[in-house]
GROMACS .gro file of C-alpha atoms in nm:
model
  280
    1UNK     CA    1   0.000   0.000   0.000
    2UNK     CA    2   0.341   0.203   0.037
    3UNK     CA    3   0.514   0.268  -0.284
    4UNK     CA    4   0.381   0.489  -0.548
    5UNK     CA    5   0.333   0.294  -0.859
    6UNK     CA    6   0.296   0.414  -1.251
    7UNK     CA    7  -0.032   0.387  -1.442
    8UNK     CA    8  -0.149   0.335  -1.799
    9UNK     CA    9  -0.502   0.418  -1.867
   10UNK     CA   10  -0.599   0.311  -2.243
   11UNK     CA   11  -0.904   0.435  -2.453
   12UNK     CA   12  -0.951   0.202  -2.734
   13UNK     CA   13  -1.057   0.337  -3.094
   14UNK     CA   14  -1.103   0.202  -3.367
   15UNK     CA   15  -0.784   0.212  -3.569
   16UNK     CA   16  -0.551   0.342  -3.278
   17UNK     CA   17  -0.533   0.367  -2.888
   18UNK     CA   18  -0.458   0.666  -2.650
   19UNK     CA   19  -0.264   0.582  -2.360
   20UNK     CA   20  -0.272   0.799  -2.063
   21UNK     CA   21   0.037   0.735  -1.832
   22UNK     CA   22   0.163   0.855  -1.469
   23UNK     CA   23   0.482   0.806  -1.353
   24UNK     CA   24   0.605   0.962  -1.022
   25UNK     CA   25   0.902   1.217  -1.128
   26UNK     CA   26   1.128   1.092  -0.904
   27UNK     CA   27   1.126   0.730  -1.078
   28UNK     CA   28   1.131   0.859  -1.342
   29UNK     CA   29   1.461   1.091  -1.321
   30UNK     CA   30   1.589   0.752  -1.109
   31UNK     CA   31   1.551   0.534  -1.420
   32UNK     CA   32   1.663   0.779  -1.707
   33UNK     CA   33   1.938   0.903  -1.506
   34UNK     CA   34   1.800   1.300  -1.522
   35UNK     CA   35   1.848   1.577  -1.299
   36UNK     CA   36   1.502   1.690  -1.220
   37UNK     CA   37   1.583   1.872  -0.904
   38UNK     CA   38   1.247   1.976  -0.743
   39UNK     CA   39   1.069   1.799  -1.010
   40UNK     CA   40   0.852   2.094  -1.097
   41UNK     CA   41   0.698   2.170  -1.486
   42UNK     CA   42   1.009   2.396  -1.513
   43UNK     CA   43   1.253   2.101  -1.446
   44UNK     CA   44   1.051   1.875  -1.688
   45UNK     CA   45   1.030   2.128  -2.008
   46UNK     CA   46   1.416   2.173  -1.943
   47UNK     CA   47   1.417   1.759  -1.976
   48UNK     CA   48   1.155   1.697  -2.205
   49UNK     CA   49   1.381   1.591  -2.485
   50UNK     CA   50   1.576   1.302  -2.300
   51UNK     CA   51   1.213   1.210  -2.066
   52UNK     CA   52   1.063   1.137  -2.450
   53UNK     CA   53   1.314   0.983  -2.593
   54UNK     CA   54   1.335   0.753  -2.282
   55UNK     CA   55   0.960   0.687  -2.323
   56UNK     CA   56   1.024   0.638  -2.661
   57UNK     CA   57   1.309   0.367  -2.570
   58UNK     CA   58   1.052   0.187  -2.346
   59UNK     CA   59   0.722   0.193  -2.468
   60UNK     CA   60   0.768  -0.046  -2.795
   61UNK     CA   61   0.379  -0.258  -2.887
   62UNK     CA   62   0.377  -0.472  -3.155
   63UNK     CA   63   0.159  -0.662  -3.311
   64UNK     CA   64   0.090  -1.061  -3.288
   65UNK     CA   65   0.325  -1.109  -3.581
   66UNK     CA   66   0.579  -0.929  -3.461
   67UNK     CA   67   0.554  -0.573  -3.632
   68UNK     CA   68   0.626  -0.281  -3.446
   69UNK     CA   69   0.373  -0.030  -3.392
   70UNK     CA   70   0.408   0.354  -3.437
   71UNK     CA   71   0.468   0.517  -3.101
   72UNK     CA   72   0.393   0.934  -3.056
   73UNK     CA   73   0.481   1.069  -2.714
   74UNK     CA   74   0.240   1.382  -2.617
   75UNK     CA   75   0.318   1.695  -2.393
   76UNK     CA   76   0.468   1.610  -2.051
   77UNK     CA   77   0.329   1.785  -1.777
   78UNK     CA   78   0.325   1.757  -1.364
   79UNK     CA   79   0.073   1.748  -1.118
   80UNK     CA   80   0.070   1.719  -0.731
   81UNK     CA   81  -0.045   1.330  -0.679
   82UNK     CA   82  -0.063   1.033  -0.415
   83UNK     CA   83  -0.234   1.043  -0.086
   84UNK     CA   84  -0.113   1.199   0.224
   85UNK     CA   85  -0.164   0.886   0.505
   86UNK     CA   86  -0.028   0.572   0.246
   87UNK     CA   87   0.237   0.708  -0.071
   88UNK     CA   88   0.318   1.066   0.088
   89UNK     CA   89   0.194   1.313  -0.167
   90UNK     CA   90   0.427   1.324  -0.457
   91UNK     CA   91   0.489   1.449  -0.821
   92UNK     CA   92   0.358   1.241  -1.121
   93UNK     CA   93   0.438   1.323  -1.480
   94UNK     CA   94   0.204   1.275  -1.700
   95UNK     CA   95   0.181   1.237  -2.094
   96UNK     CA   96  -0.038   1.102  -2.358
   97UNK     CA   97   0.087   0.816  -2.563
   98UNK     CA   98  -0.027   0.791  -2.937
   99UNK     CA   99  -0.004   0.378  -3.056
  100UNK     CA  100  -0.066   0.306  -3.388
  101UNK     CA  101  -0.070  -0.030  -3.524
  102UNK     CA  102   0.111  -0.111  -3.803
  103UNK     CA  103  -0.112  -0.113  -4.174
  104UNK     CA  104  -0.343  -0.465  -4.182
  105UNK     CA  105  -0.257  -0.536  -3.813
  106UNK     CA  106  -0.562  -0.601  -3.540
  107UNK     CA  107  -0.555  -0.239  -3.271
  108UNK     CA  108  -0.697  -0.512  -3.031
  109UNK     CA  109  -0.460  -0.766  -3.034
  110UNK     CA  110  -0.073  -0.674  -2.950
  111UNK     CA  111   0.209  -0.711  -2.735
  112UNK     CA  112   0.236  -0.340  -2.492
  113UNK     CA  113   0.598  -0.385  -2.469
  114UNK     CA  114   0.625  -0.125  -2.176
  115UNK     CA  115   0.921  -0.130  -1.948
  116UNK     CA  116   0.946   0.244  -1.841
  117UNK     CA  117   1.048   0.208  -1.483
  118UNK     CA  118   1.068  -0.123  -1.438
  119UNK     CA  119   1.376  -0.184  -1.577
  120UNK     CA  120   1.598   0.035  -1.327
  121UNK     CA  121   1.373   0.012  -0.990
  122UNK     CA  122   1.263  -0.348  -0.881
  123UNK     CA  123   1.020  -0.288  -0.654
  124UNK     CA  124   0.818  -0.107  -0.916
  125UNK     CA  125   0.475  -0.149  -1.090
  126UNK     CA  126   0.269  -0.068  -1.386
  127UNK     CA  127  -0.094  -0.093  -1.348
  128UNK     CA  128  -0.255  -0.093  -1.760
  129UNK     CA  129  -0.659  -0.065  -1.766
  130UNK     CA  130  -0.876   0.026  -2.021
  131UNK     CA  131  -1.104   0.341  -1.951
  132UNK     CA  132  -1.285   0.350  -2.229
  133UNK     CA  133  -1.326   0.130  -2.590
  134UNK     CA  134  -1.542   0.230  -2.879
  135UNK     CA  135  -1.628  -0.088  -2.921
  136UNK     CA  136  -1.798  -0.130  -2.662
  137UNK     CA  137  -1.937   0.186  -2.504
  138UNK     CA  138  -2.026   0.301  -2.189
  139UNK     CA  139  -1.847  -0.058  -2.042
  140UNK     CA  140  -1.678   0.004  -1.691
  141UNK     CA  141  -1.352   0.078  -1.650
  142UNK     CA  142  -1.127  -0.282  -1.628
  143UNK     CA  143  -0.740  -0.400  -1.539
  144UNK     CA  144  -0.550  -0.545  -1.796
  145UNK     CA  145  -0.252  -0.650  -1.587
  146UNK     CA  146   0.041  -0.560  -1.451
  147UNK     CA  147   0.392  -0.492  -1.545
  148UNK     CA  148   0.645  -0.562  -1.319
  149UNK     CA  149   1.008  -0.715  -1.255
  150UNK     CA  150   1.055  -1.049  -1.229
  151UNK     CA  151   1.272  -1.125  -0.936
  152UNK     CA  152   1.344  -1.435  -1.051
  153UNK     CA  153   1.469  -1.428  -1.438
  154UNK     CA  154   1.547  -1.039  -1.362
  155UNK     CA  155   1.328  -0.990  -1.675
  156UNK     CA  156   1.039  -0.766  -1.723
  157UNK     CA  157   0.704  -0.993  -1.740
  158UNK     CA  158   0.552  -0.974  -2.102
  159UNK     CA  159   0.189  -0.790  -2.106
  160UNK     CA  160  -0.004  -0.975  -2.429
  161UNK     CA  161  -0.307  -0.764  -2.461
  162UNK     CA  162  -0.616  -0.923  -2.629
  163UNK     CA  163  -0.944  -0.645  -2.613
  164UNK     CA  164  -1.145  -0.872  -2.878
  165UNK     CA  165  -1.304  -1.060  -2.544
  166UNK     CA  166  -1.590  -1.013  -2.335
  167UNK     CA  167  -1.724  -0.699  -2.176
  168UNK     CA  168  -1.712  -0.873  -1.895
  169UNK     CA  169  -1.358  -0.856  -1.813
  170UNK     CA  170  -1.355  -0.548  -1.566
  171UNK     CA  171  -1.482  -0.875  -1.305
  172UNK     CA  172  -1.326  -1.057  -1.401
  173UNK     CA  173  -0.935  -0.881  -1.380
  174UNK     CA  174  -1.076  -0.752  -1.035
  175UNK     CA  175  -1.130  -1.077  -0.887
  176UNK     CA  176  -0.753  -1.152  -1.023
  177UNK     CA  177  -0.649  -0.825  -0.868
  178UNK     CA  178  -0.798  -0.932  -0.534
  179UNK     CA  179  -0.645  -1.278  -0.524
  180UNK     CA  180  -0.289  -1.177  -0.605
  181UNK     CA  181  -0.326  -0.893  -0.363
  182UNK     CA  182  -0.377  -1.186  -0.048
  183UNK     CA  183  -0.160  -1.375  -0.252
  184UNK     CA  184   0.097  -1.153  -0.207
  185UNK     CA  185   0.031  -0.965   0.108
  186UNK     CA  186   0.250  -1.059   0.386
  187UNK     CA  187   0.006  -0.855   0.641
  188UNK     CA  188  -0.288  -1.054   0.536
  189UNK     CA  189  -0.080  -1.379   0.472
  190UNK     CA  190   0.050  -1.348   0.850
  191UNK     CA  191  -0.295  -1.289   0.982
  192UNK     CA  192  -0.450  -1.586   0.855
  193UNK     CA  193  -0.147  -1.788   0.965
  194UNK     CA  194  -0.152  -1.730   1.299
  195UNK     CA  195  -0.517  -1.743   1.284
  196UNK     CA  196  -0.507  -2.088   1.158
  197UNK     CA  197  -0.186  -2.204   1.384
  198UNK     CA  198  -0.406  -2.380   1.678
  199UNK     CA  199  -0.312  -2.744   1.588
  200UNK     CA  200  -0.652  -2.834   1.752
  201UNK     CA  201  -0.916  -2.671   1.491
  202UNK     CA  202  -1.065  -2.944   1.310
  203UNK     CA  203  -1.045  -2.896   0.920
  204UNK     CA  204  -1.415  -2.772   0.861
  205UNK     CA  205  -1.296  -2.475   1.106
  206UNK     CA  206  -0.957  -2.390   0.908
  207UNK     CA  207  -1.154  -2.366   0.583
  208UNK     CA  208  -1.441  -2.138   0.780
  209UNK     CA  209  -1.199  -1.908   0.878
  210UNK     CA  210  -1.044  -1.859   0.561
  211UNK     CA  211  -1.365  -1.846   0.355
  212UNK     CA  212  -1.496  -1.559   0.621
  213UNK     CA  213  -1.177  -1.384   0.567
  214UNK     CA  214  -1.186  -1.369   0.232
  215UNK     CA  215  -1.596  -1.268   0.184
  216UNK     CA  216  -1.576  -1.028   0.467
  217UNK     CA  217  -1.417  -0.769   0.283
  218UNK     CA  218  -1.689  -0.712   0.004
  219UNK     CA  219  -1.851  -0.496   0.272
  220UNK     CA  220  -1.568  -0.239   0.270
  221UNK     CA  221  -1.500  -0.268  -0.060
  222UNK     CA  222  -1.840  -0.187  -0.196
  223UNK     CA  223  -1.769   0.128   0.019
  224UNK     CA  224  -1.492   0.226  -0.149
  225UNK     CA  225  -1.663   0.204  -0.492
  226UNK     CA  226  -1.954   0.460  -0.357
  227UNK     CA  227  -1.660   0.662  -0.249
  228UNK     CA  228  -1.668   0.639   0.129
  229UNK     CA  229  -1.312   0.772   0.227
  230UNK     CA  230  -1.151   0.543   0.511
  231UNK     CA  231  -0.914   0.690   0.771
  232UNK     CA  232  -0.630   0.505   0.683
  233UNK     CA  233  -0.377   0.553   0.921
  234UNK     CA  234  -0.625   0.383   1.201
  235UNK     CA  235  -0.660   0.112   0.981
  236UNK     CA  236  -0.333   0.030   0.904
  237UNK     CA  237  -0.258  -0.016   1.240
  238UNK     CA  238  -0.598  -0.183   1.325
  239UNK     CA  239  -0.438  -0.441   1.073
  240UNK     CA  240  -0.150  -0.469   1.323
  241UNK     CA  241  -0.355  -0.559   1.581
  242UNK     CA  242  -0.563  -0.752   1.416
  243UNK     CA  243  -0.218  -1.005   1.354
  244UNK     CA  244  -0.078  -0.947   1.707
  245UNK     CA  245  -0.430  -1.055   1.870
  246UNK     CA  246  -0.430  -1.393   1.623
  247UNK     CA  247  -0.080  -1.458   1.695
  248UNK     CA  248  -0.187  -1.406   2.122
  249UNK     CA  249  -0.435  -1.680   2.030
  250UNK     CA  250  -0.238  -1.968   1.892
  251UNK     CA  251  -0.022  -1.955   2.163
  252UNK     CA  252  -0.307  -1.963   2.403
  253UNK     CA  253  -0.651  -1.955   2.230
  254UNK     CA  254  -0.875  -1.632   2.370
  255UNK     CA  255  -1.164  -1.741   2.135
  256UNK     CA  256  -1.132  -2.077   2.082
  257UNK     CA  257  -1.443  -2.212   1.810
  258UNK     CA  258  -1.483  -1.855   1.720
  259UNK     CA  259  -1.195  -1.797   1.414
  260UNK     CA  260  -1.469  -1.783   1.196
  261UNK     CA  261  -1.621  -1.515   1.306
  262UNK     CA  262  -1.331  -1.333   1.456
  263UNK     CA  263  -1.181  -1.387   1.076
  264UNK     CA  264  -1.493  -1.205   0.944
  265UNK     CA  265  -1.461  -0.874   1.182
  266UNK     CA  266  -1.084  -0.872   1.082
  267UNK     CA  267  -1.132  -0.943   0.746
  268UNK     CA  268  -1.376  -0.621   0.754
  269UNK     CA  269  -1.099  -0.449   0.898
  270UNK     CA  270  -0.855  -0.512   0.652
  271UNK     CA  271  -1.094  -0.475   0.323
  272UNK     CA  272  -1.095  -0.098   0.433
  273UNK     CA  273  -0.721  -0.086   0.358
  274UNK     CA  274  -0.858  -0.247   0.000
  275UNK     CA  275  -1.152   0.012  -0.011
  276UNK     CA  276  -0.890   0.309  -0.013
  277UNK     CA  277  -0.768   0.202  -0.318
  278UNK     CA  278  -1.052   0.083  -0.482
  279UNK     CA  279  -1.162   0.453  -0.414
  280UNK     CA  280  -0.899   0.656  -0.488
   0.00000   0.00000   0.00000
């Protein structure tokens, strides 16, 4: 919930696609090696040349086949961003990205070949959605993916985009979203752990607790899509409590039969910290 990450909003037309992308300044003067000082519009315009053709050297779709599409970088501008309680405010630079595929090529079908970012800081992330699509108007908003750094091969994970698919896939990448997110959360992973620890629960009460911890969170979450704002600083560290009280109870068991249910009120507790996001 800490680090600032970049974002690629596309709108889909018919013969080419608009991308909209936000990268915090500071990344991006980390990765292209700039001097962007106090990363104001001044510093940028000074830049603008090398912060294109760095864009330019990253951003590289091509079609199915292989053929590379034509890439336009638009104005560069910055803009006070983040939120005050999770990322620290920051500055995020902002362009418009022109992709044209290449003549007798599908716009919907391609390889995004984005690695701004990503290929200097680790730890970083590119969210892609897709705001809006001619095709298929007035759809909702939906993930595509994410393009990160694989720790493993050191390599920059692929991002094959196929749009020619249902309308249905803003769900659908949403209920992905949610299951890498416990996937890969160590707060919630630790929670659930301890939670689960007491070697006496039967089976049937293992799979309760889970199952309550993951459903519970739906509450908060529909929340944060009406745009309830969460104090998140209070429930951050509710979440800490929440895995210091679990990990008080498998050592010696304060609710003992009750992880179900106790798994539920946490669960609530953390889908707030989910809700923030979702809202923002």
């Amino acid at each position: 919930h800490i680090i600032p990450s970049s974002s690629v909003q596309l709108a889909v037309h018919d013969s080419f696609i608009d991308a909209t992308v936000a990268i915090p300044a500071s990344d991006v003067a980390t990765a292209a090696g700039l001097d962007l000082s106090s990363e104001s519009q001044a510093d940028v315009d000074a830049q603008s040349a090398a912060i294109t053709g760095y864009l330019r050297d990253h951003i590289k779709p091509t079609s199915s086949d292989g053929q590379a599409w034509t890439v336009t970088i638009g104005v560069l501008t910055v803009a006070e961003s983040g939120d005050a309680q999770t990322t620290g405010r920051y500055q995020e630079l902002m362009t418009t990205v022109a992709l044209v595929p290449a003549t007798g090529t599908d716009v919907r079908v391609f390889n995004f070949g984005y690695s701004a970012i990503v290929d200097k800081i680790a730890t970083h992330t590119v969210i892609v959605t897709v705001s809006s699509d001619d095709a298929h108007p007035g759809a909702t908003p939906y993930q595509l993916g994410v393009v990160k750094r694989d720790t493993v091969t050191n390599t920059t994970t692929a991002l094959d985009i196929d749009l020619t698919g249902s309308t249905y896939q803003g769900f659908v990448s949403m209920v992905s979203l949610g299951m890498h997110h416990i996937a890969e959360g160590t707060d919630h992973q630790m929670f659930l752990l301890t939670l689960l620890l007491p070697a006496a629960q039967v089976a049937t009460g293992r799979a309760s607790a889970t199952l309550a911890f993951t459903l519970a969170p739906s509450v908060p979450l529909a929340l944060g899509a009406f745009g309830f704002p969460v104090a998140q600083g209070l429930v951050e560290a509710l979440i800490a409590v929440s895995i210091m009280v679990a990990a008080v109870h498998a050592v010696r068991p304060i609710f003992p039969g009750r992880e179900a249910l106790v798994a539920g009120i946490f669960g609530l507790i953390h889908g707030l910290a989910f809700s923030e996001t979702l809202r923002e």
